[in-house]
């Protein structure tokens, strides 16, 4: 192969890379493939910690994600709701991201309706609270004062599912679906140690490695990172596959992710081969 | 038949027998804020469940059901009031723990009916009294976890060392700061922008003003603005948070004034784009494409938009200097920018650029504390491996 | 005077808030909570200032038909439109059928997702450019990246000889050097933050106060 070609390849217009990536993502979407994957220990631990929550208990869900992180986190969010509701676990939800309520409220309503759960009695959504770390601190200290009403304007004292919970530690566990800041790190740093809370986290793939130390230190009972984590959790919650008429979004999408990964790996390897060959030829030249 | 009847009678007797009353004590947690009491009880066997009741005051009889707990519970941490303005804590609280014989769904009852229902369905313990007691200083000594004390000593040590090293620097003692290419590149970038007749783009991150990285970025912006004014170039500051925009505006104005070019300051160059992350990213990308800055400086707290900004700057052929303590974004900046300041280097920029004795002294002080931390880590690892967690306890922090 | 009062205020409030961690007494926290609320109120008020700045910067460009004024017009119209629609919708603005909800579902969500999706392509081009084995450190980075990426892909486990060991290598890389480096950055940044905070509280750093 000519030296010029190798140099051109190394310095190619990035739009060729974009085109290649586009094709790599599009093909598995058009021609679906199924690749098996293993369950990560951290995701298994998350699943087990939710399994341990007794029926009839109440958990606190902090749904902190936005449209950008929906593909990574919504599959986990949905699977987690199914996991909780079929165990007859109640939940009180809230969010620290302003763009989250319109995303999550329809999902809450859809899935709770499937299990015949009643708003106010089996679940409620307290809405968005501004303040980031301060809001989390306030959730740790005093939930009724932080959320005097829910998203529909009902007083907390009037909601059977929420009125007896004054602080975060009163819940059986906290499940934080977190796309970034504020999210899992702030929950761990602000209130986990202080109140010895049981917190499980689902987060984006970029933030996952950052929270591994928290998991290793026992500050998180489980950790699901990115779409692979969501896909693994889906497999645990739905071991027999999707329910009729439904799809396991992350399980399907992770195949696309894997092909994308392969494309990048091949690109990097080819780039390095071209780099080494070019360097050899240039060093050998008189 | 007779045997069956006698078994049934025995069963009825067992159900009718009250569960044994537990022994309850009320403890004050160490380093307490004065709003928490721990109710602890013991009981050999687990009943169906527990109900914890509380009455406010030394002689109050208005018992309320605090919480229903599973049969294996033996402790409840009670926050006696959630609104100190309207309901300040009382001197004394009285507690009873009821071993439940049958289930009572208190959530579905009116508040007034709950206590009677619980008492009727279980055996109440003797009343235990507790008085919340607030600590004025958190030392961790009570819990034998000395982390807060050590932290206070570290902060005081940093302050004392800053004062001492500042005096040393003023007295002329030489101070070595290793070369940080990224910071040197800031001045080179400003010079490049002046030669090309293009502006400098400064992005102070997307976090709120109270974040320490944003504060550090504002402090650096002042020095960068002063240099930009000296070189008679333009600086565009793209802000994600309105409050940050206001402070950045003042800082840039101060920089131009300090350099002696107040008329060159243009308030329209300090812009609030959007507080929505990707809208801000799109807006800043637009600035890069339209205004074609020669140098892009990203210093502060960034998230997913970091790579998009850096790649757009790369396409624009800008010199790019990034600095953040956000570990998740460092790989993207390292891959796409020419220079990256990692973690604490962001906080060293001010001292490095100005060589002000007071700023340099704080750098030196934090380096000495870092050395102390490294030694503690090594010592702690060795001692803990040998079975002596002394250093662990020194840095441990107890709950609230 | 203009800079003395802010410096004194910064010192007093700074010391007061640092004390919040070391003084657990509820009476102390009563007042720190009030200060934090004031901070939130100020931040909310600053949103109005941001709004004015957006209009102040972009409206003259539209009026004078400067370069790319059309995009600025779109931005201003969207700003006003979303505000009006949001106020009109009131507490029901997120319900189905509301204009605000429609804007969220069919404008905001796709745009937000599109910007985030750009990352997939940008990562590919940045990785292609950056992962070259130019020197020893770059080679170590490249090898670690390849191991982690191949181990994450299911096909990686089917590779002969190394397939079974790859997840172990990946877990070691993620659990040992990765966490060690992140912790080191975290500790260093935290100490830098303490020093910066002290400088601001003690008034050593003053550039954030603006011109005298």
Coordinates of C-alpha atoms in Angstrom, one line a residue, chain A residues 9-12 14 17-18 21-22 25 35-38 40 42 66-70 72 99 101-103 106 130-131 134 137 141 151 185 189 206 209-210 212-213 216 258 261-265 267-269 271-272 275-276 279, chain C residues 20 29 36-37 40 44 47 91 94 96 100-101 104-105 108-110 112-113 116 120-125 127-129 131-135 139 142 145-146 149-150 152-155 157 167 170-171 174-175 178-179 182-183 186:
Chain A
X9 CA -5.9 7.4 5.9
X10 CA -4.4 8.7 9.1
X11 CA -5.5 12.2 8.4
X12 CA -8.8 11.5 6.7
X14 CA -13.7 13.0 10.0
X17 CA -15.5 8.3 10.2
X18 CA -19.0 9.7 10.9
X21 CA -20.1 5.0 12.4
X22 CA -23.5 5.8 11.0
X25 CA -25.1 1.8 14.0
X35 CA -25.5 -11.3 21.1
X36 CA -25.4 -12.9 24.5
X37 CA -23.8 -11.1 27.5
X38 CA -22.9 -11.8 31.0
X40 CA -21.9 -7.9 35.9
X42 CA -22.6 -4.9 40.4
X66 CA -33.3 13.9 30.9
X67 CA -34.1 13.3 27.2
X68 CA -30.4 13.0 26.4
X69 CA -29.8 10.1 28.7
X70 CA -33.1 8.4 28.1
X72 CA -29.3 4.6 28.6
X99 CA -36.6 18.3 32.5
X101 CA -41.0 15.3 35.3
X102 CA -42.6 15.3 31.8
X103 CA -40.4 12.3 31.0
X106 CA -46.1 9.2 31.9
X130 CA -34.3 22.9 42.8
X131 CA -31.2 23.3 44.9
X134 CA -29.0 21.4 49.1
X137 CA -29.5 17.4 52.1
X141 CA -33.3 15.9 56.8
X151 CA -46.6 17.3 41.6
X185 CA -22.3 11.2 43.9
X189 CA -21.5 12.5 49.8
X206 CA -19.5 7.7 31.4
X209 CA -16.4 4.2 36.6
X210 CA -16.6 7.2 39.0
X212 CA -17.2 2.0 41.4
X213 CA -15.2 3.2 44.5
X216 CA -16.5 -1.1 46.6
X258 CA -21.5 -3.6 20.6
X261 CA -17.6 -0.6 19.8
X262 CA -16.2 -3.0 17.2
X263 CA -16.1 -0.3 14.6
X264 CA -14.1 2.0 16.9
X265 CA -11.7 -0.8 17.8
X267 CA -10.6 2.0 13.3
X268 CA -8.1 2.5 16.1
X269 CA -6.2 -0.7 15.1
X271 CA -5.0 3.8 12.4
X272 CA -2.1 2.4 14.5
X275 CA 1.0 4.9 11.8
X276 CA 3.6 2.3 12.4
X279 CA 6.9 5.7 10.7
Chain C
X20 CA -21.9 24.2 59.8
X29 CA -28.2 24.9 61.5
X36 CA -28.7 28.6 52.0
X37 CA -32.3 29.6 51.2
X40 CA -31.3 29.8 46.2
X44 CA -33.5 32.2 40.9
X47 CA -32.4 33.8 35.9
X91 CA -50.0 23.9 36.6
X94 CA -47.4 19.1 31.5
X96 CA -51.4 15.7 27.5
X100 CA -46.1 23.3 26.4
X101 CA -46.1 19.4 26.6
X104 CA -41.3 19.5 25.2
X105 CA -42.1 16.2 23.4
X108 CA -37.0 19.9 23.2
X109 CA -36.6 16.1 23.6
X110 CA -35.5 15.4 20.0
X112 CA -31.6 17.3 23.3
X113 CA -31.3 13.7 22.2
X116 CA -26.2 13.9 22.9
X120 CA -21.1 8.8 19.4
X121 CA -19.6 10.2 16.3
X122 CA -17.3 12.6 18.0
X123 CA -15.9 9.9 20.2
X124 CA -15.1 7.8 17.2
X125 CA -13.2 10.7 15.5
X127 CA -10.5 8.1 19.5
X128 CA -9.1 7.6 16.0
X129 CA -7.0 10.7 16.4
X131 CA -5.2 6.5 20.3
X132 CA -1.9 6.4 18.5
X133 CA 1.1 4.6 20.1
X134 CA 3.4 7.6 19.7
X135 CA 5.3 6.9 23.0
X139 CA 1.0 2.7 24.1
X142 CA -4.0 2.2 23.8
X145 CA -8.4 0.9 26.0
X146 CA -8.4 -2.0 23.5
X149 CA -13.4 -2.2 24.7
X150 CA -12.9 -5.8 23.5
X152 CA -17.1 -5.2 26.9
X153 CA -18.2 -6.6 23.5
X154 CA -19.7 -10.2 23.8
X155 CA -17.6 -11.3 20.8
X157 CA -15.1 -13.6 25.0
X167 CA -13.1 -9.9 31.5
X170 CA -10.8 -5.5 32.2
X171 CA -12.1 -5.8 35.7
X174 CA -11.3 -0.8 36.0
X175 CA -10.9 -1.7 39.7
X178 CA -8.6 3.3 37.1
X179 CA -9.9 3.7 40.7
X182 CA -9.6 8.7 40.1
X183 CA -9.1 8.7 43.8
X186 CA -10.3 13.4 43.7

